[in-house]
Coordinates of C-alpha atoms in Angstrom, one line a residue:
X1 CA 9.2 1.2 36.5
X2 CA 5.3 1.3 36.8
X3 CA 5.7 1.9 32.4
X4 CA 8.4 -0.5 31.7
X5 CA 6.1 -2.6 32.7
X6 CA 2.7 -0.9 30.5
X7 CA 5.5 -0.3 27.9
X8 CA 5.7 -4.6 28.3
X9 CA 2.2 -5.3 28.8
X10 CA 1.5 -3.1 26.2
X11 CA 3.8 -5.0 23.7
X12 CA 2.7 -8.2 24.4
X13 CA -0.8 -7.8 24.0
X14 CA -0.2 -5.9 20.7
X15 CA 2.6 -9.1 19.7
X16 CA 0.2 -11.6 20.7
X17 CA -2.4 -9.4 18.7
X18 CA -0.7 -9.5 15.4
X19 CA 0.4 -12.6 15.4
X20 CA -2.8 -15.0 15.2
X21 CA -3.8 -12.4 13.2
X22 CA -1.1 -12.9 10.7
X23 CA -2.1 -17.4 11.2
X24 CA -6.0 -16.6 10.1
X25 CA -4.6 -14.1 7.1
X26 CA -1.9 -16.5 5.8
X27 CA -4.1 -18.9 5.9
X28 CA -6.9 -17.0 3.9
X29 CA -3.7 -16.6 1.7
X30 CA -3.5 -19.9 0.8
X31 CA -7.4 -21.3 0.7
X32 CA -8.8 -18.5 -1.2
X33 CA -6.6 -18.7 -4.7
X34 CA -7.7 -21.7 -4.9
X35 CA -11.5 -21.1 -4.4
X36 CA -11.4 -19.9 -7.7
X37 CA -12.0 -21.5 -10.5
X38 CA -10.1 -23.5 -12.8
X39 CA -6.4 -23.8 -13.1
X40 CA -3.6 -22.7 -15.8
X41 CA -3.5 -25.9 -16.4
X42 CA -7.2 -26.8 -17.3
X43 CA -6.9 -23.6 -19.3
X44 CA -4.0 -25.3 -21.0
X45 CA -6.3 -27.7 -21.5
X46 CA -9.4 -26.2 -23.3
X47 CA -6.6 -25.1 -26.5
X48 CA -6.3 -29.0 -26.8
X49 CA -9.9 -29.7 -26.9
X50 CA -9.4 -33.2 -24.5
X51 CA -6.3 -34.7 -27.2
X52 CA -3.8 -34.8 -24.5
X53 CA -2.2 -37.8 -23.7
X54 CA -2.6 -38.5 -20.1
X55 CA 0.8 -38.9 -19.3
X56 CA 1.2 -35.0 -20.9
X57 CA -1.7 -33.5 -18.8
X58 CA 0.2 -35.3 -15.5
X59 CA 3.7 -33.4 -17.2
X60 CA 2.3 -30.6 -16.7
X61 CA 0.7 -30.8 -13.8
X62 CA 3.7 -31.5 -11.9
X63 CA 5.2 -28.5 -14.0
X64 CA 3.5 -26.1 -12.0
X65 CA 3.8 -28.2 -9.0
X66 CA -0.2 -29.6 -9.0
X67 CA 0.1 -32.9 -7.4
X68 CA -2.6 -35.1 -6.2
X69 CA -2.0 -34.2 -2.3
X70 CA -5.1 -33.0 -0.6
X71 CA -6.1 -29.8 1.1
X72 CA -4.0 -30.3 4.2
X73 CA -1.1 -31.8 2.9
X74 CA -1.2 -28.6 0.2
X75 CA -1.3 -26.5 3.3
X76 CA 1.4 -27.5 5.7
X77 CA 3.1 -27.4 2.5
X78 CA 2.2 -24.0 2.1
X79 CA 3.8 -23.4 5.5
X80 CA 6.9 -25.6 5.5
X81 CA 7.9 -23.6 2.1
X82 CA 6.6 -19.8 3.8
X83 CA 8.8 -21.1 6.6
X84 CA 11.8 -21.2 4.5
X85 CA 11.1 -17.8 2.4
X86 CA 9.9 -20.3 -0.5
X87 CA 6.9 -18.8 -2.6
X88 CA 7.4 -21.5 -5.2
X89 CA 8.1 -21.1 -9.3
X90 CA 5.4 -18.7 -11.3
X91 CA 2.6 -20.8 -12.7
X92 CA 2.3 -17.4 -15.8
X93 CA 6.1 -16.6 -16.3
X94 CA 8.1 -20.2 -15.2
X95 CA 10.7 -21.3 -14.2
X96 CA 10.5 -17.7 -13.1
X97 CA 11.0 -17.7 -9.2
X98 CA 8.1 -15.7 -7.4
X99 CA 10.2 -13.9 -5.3
X100 CA 12.6 -12.5 -8.4
X101 CA 8.9 -11.5 -9.5
X102 CA 8.6 -9.5 -6.5
X103 CA 11.8 -8.2 -6.4
X104 CA 11.3 -7.0 -10.2
X105 CA 8.3 -4.4 -9.3
X106 CA 8.9 -3.6 -5.3
X107 CA 11.1 -1.3 -5.9
X108 CA 9.0 0.5 -8.8
X109 CA 5.4 0.4 -5.9
X110 CA 8.2 1.6 -3.4
X111 CA 10.1 4.1 -5.2
X112 CA 6.3 6.0 -7.2
X113 CA 3.4 4.9 -4.2
X114 CA 5.6 5.0 -0.8
X115 CA 6.5 8.9 -1.9
X116 CA 3.4 10.2 -3.3
X117 CA 2.5 8.9 -0.1
X118 CA 4.4 10.3 2.5
X119 CA 4.1 14.3 -0.1
X120 CA 0.7 14.1 0.0
X121 CA 0.6 13.1 3.9
X122 CA 3.2 16.2 4.2
X123 CA 1.1 19.0 2.5
X124 CA -2.1 18.0 3.3
X125 CA -1.4 18.5 7.2
X126 CA 0.6 21.0 6.5
X127 CA -2.4 23.4 4.7
X128 CA -4.8 21.5 7.3
X129 CA -3.1 22.7 10.5
X130 CA -2.7 26.3 8.7
X131 CA -6.3 26.4 7.9
X132 CA -7.9 25.2 11.1
X133 CA -5.6 27.8 12.4
X134 CA -7.1 30.5 10.3
X135 CA -9.9 29.9 9.4
X136 CA -11.4 31.6 6.7
X137 CA -8.6 31.9 4.8
X138 CA -7.6 31.1 1.3
X139 CA -6.7 27.1 2.3
X140 CA -10.1 26.4 3.5
X141 CA -11.3 27.9 0.1
X142 CA -9.1 24.8 -1.5
X143 CA -11.3 22.3 0.8
X144 CA -14.5 21.4 -1.9
X145 CA -12.0 21.1 -4.8
X146 CA -9.2 19.0 -2.7
X147 CA -12.8 17.8 -1.9
X148 CA -14.2 16.6 -5.0
X149 CA -11.1 15.6 -5.8
X150 CA -11.0 12.8 -2.7
X151 CA -14.3 11.8 -3.8
X152 CA -13.9 11.2 -7.8
X153 CA -13.2 6.9 -8.4
X154 CA -9.0 6.9 -9.3
X155 CA -9.2 4.9 -12.1
X156 CA -11.5 7.6 -13.2
X157 CA -9.2 10.5 -12.3
X158 CA -6.2 8.7 -13.2
X159 CA -8.2 7.9 -17.5
X160 CA -8.6 11.6 -17.8
X161 CA -5.1 12.8 -16.3
X162 CA -4.1 10.3 -19.0
X163 CA -6.2 11.6 -21.3
X164 CA -5.4 15.3 -21.1
X165 CA -1.7 14.8 -19.9
X166 CA -0.5 12.3 -22.4
X167 CA -3.1 12.6 -25.4
X168 CA -4.2 15.7 -25.9
X169 CA -1.2 18.0 -24.8
X170 CA 1.8 15.5 -25.0
X171 CA 3.3 17.1 -22.2
X172 CA 4.0 13.4 -20.5
X173 CA 4.4 9.7 -22.0
X174 CA 1.2 7.5 -22.3
X175 CA 2.5 4.2 -19.8
X176 CA 4.6 2.4 -18.9
X177 CA 7.2 3.1 -16.3
X178 CA 10.2 4.2 -19.0
X179 CA 11.1 3.9 -22.3
X180 CA 11.3 0.0 -24.3
X181 CA 14.7 -0.3 -25.5
X182 CA 16.3 2.9 -23.5
X183 CA 19.8 1.4 -21.6
X184 CA 18.7 0.8 -18.0
X185 CA 21.3 1.2 -15.1
X186 CA 22.3 3.9 -12.5
X187 CA 22.6 6.4 -15.1
X188 CA 20.9 10.1 -15.4
X189 CA 19.5 9.1 -18.7
X190 CA 17.6 6.1 -17.5
X191 CA 17.1 7.9 -14.4
X192 CA 15.7 11.1 -16.2
X193 CA 13.4 8.6 -18.1
X194 CA 12.0 7.0 -15.3
X195 CA 11.2 10.1 -13.2
X196 CA 9.9 11.2 -16.7
X197 CA 7.8 8.4 -16.8
X198 CA 6.3 8.6 -13.1
X199 CA 5.6 12.6 -12.8
X200 CA 2.2 12.0 -14.2
X201 CA 1.2 8.9 -11.7
X202 CA 2.3 11.1 -9.3
X203 CA 0.6 13.9 -9.7
X204 CA -2.4 11.9 -9.8
X205 CA -2.0 10.4 -6.4
X206 CA -1.4 14.1 -4.8
X207 CA -4.2 15.7 -5.8
X208 CA -6.6 13.0 -4.9
X209 CA -5.2 12.0 -2.2
X210 CA -3.9 16.0 -0.2
X211 CA -7.2 16.5 0.0
X212 CA -7.8 13.8 3.0
X213 CA -5.6 14.5 5.5
X214 CA -6.1 18.2 4.7
X215 CA -9.4 17.9 5.9
X216 CA -8.5 15.6 8.9
X217 CA -6.2 18.0 9.6
X218 CA -8.1 20.7 9.7
X219 CA -10.9 19.4 11.6
X220 CA -8.8 17.8 14.1
X221 CA -7.0 21.4 15.0
X222 CA -10.3 23.1 15.3
X223 CA -11.1 21.1 18.3
X224 CA -7.5 21.4 19.6
X225 CA -8.0 25.3 19.9
X226 CA -10.4 24.9 22.3
X227 CA -9.2 22.9 25.2
X228 CA -7.7 24.4 28.0
X229 CA -3.8 24.1 27.9
X230 CA -4.0 25.6 24.2
X231 CA -6.3 28.1 26.2
X232 CA -3.3 29.0 28.8
X233 CA -0.6 28.3 26.0
X234 CA -2.0 31.8 23.9
X235 CA -2.2 33.6 27.7
X236 CA 1.2 33.0 28.7
X237 CA 2.0 35.1 25.7
X238 CA 4.4 32.6 24.0
X239 CA 4.2 33.3 19.3
X240 CA 1.5 32.1 17.2
X241 CA 4.2 29.9 15.2
X242 CA 5.2 28.1 18.9
X243 CA 1.7 27.4 20.0
X244 CA 0.2 26.1 16.6
X245 CA 3.7 24.0 16.0
X246 CA 3.9 23.0 19.8
X247 CA 0.8 22.7 21.6
X248 CA -2.1 22.4 18.8
X249 CA -0.7 20.8 16.1
X250 CA 1.2 18.0 17.7
X251 CA -1.5 17.4 19.5
X252 CA -4.0 17.2 16.6
X253 CA -1.7 15.4 14.4
X254 CA -2.1 11.9 16.7
X255 CA -5.3 10.3 14.3
X256 CA -3.3 12.2 11.1
X257 CA -0.2 10.1 12.2
X258 CA -2.3 6.4 12.4
X259 CA -4.2 7.9 9.8
X260 CA -0.4 7.9 7.8
X261 CA 0.7 5.0 9.1
X262 CA -1.9 2.6 7.4
X263 CA -1.6 4.0 4.8
X264 CA 2.1 3.5 4.2
X265 CA 0.9 -0.4 4.6
X266 CA -1.8 0.1 2.6
X267 CA 1.2 1.4 -0.5
X268 CA 1.5 -2.4 -2.1
X269 CA -2.2 -3.4 -2.4
X270 CA -3.6 0.1 -2.9
X271 CA -1.1 0.7 -6.3
X272 CA -3.3 -2.0 -8.4
X273 CA -5.2 0.7 -10.2
X274 CA -3.1 3.2 -10.2
X275 CA -0.4 0.5 -11.6
X276 CA -3.2 -0.6 -13.9
X277 CA -4.8 2.5 -15.4
X278 CA -0.9 3.9 -16.3
X279 CA 0.6 0.2 -17.1
X280 CA 3.4 0.8 -14.3
X281 CA 5.5 -1.9 -13.6
X282 CA 4.7 -2.5 -10.5
X283 CA 3.9 -5.1 -8.0
X284 CA 0.0 -4.1 -7.8
X285 CA 0.1 -4.2 -12.2
X286 CA 1.8 -8.1 -11.7
X287 CA -0.5 -9.5 -8.7
X288 CA -3.4 -8.3 -11.7
X289 CA -1.8 -10.4 -14.5
X290 CA -1.1 -12.7 -11.6
X291 CA -5.1 -13.2 -10.8
X292 CA -5.8 -12.6 -14.5
X293 CA -3.3 -16.3 -15.1
X294 CA -4.6 -17.4 -12.0
X295 CA -0.7 -17.6 -11.4
X296 CA -1.5 -19.2 -7.0
X297 CA 2.3 -18.9 -5.6
X298 CA 2.8 -15.5 -7.0
X299 CA -0.6 -14.2 -5.5
X300 CA 0.3 -16.2 -2.7
X301 CA 3.9 -14.3 -2.5
X302 CA 2.3 -10.9 -3.0
X303 CA -0.8 -11.2 -0.5
X304 CA 1.8 -12.2 1.8
X305 CA 4.2 -8.8 1.6
X306 CA 0.7 -6.9 1.3
X307 CA 0.0 -9.1 5.0
X308 CA 3.1 -8.5 6.7
X309 CA 2.7 -4.5 5.2
X310 CA -0.6 -4.0 6.6
X311 CA 0.3 -5.5 10.2
X312 CA 3.2 -4.0 10.9
X313 CA 1.9 -0.6 9.9
X314 CA -1.0 -1.2 12.1
X315 CA 2.2 -2.2 14.9
X316 CA 3.9 1.1 14.3
X317 CA 0.6 3.5 14.7
X318 CA -0.5 1.8 18.0
X319 CA 3.0 2.4 19.3
X320 CA 3.1 5.8 18.1
X321 CA -0.2 6.6 20.2
X322 CA 1.4 5.0 23.0
X323 CA 4.9 6.9 22.4
X324 CA 3.2 10.3 22.0
X325 CA -0.8 10.3 23.7
X326 CA 0.2 9.1 27.6
X327 CA -3.8 8.7 27.9
X328 CA -3.1 5.4 25.7
X329 CA -0.9 4.0 29.3
X330 CA -3.0 4.6 31.4
X331 CA -5.6 2.8 29.7
X332 CA -3.4 0.0 29.7

């Protein structure tokens, strides 16, 4: 009963915190695009050098949903649409709905960035566990190399990979998510083509991020191995594998799990550089184009997805800590 009361208190406290955070973040989502100087209609009018009939100007602004309502009225309308799942119509892709554009780009981002994030976490955590258990071994020798690759700016690393493996060696396609003109669908030819285009960006993501997980897990393993319960497990004569995985590894992985949950939340926002470098048709590249075209509805829709993903990942990280670390329950 006591544990149930503690769990309910934690859930209510975190739920309130995340609701307030979501409200503030989504309010900023409304304000920030409107702080950018200019708008798409003004850009269009510049081509006519002011020689456009005022009625035509009014029609254009009405077409793009730019009314003369005050900021407060627009804010209330924004929340009303948001609660109904209506992000409006894209300015730069008129008359396509924002939800349609997001639905087209999101699977590409989740498929590439999501899979690579999981893969780099699994590889880095496994190698970090071995490196911490067998200090001075061959895995320890990988740490300087992986740390260097992690510290290199990703856009620079991606451009070098494109130049070497796509331009010079021609091992991989140069850019894009698939070859233009190929028949799209759930068939072997299209899937094989998509995987071929995803291989180079996937390799650069994994290689550049695995060092972060490796170093963090290795350091936590070194610290955990000095704990009394690990020494006691060794003294009992338990197998090395059981001590490493069950006693040391399970506790050492807690910070990495929290970091992994947060990185999953940043998949959408963190995909911008990757998709711009490789011209990949995901949600990050869509956001980049929306910012360039001052497409307010599309920007707000993508920022909404990012906000929900990050807050959801934070909530998952908190719950994982509560479930795996009894000390957080006692602290509550």
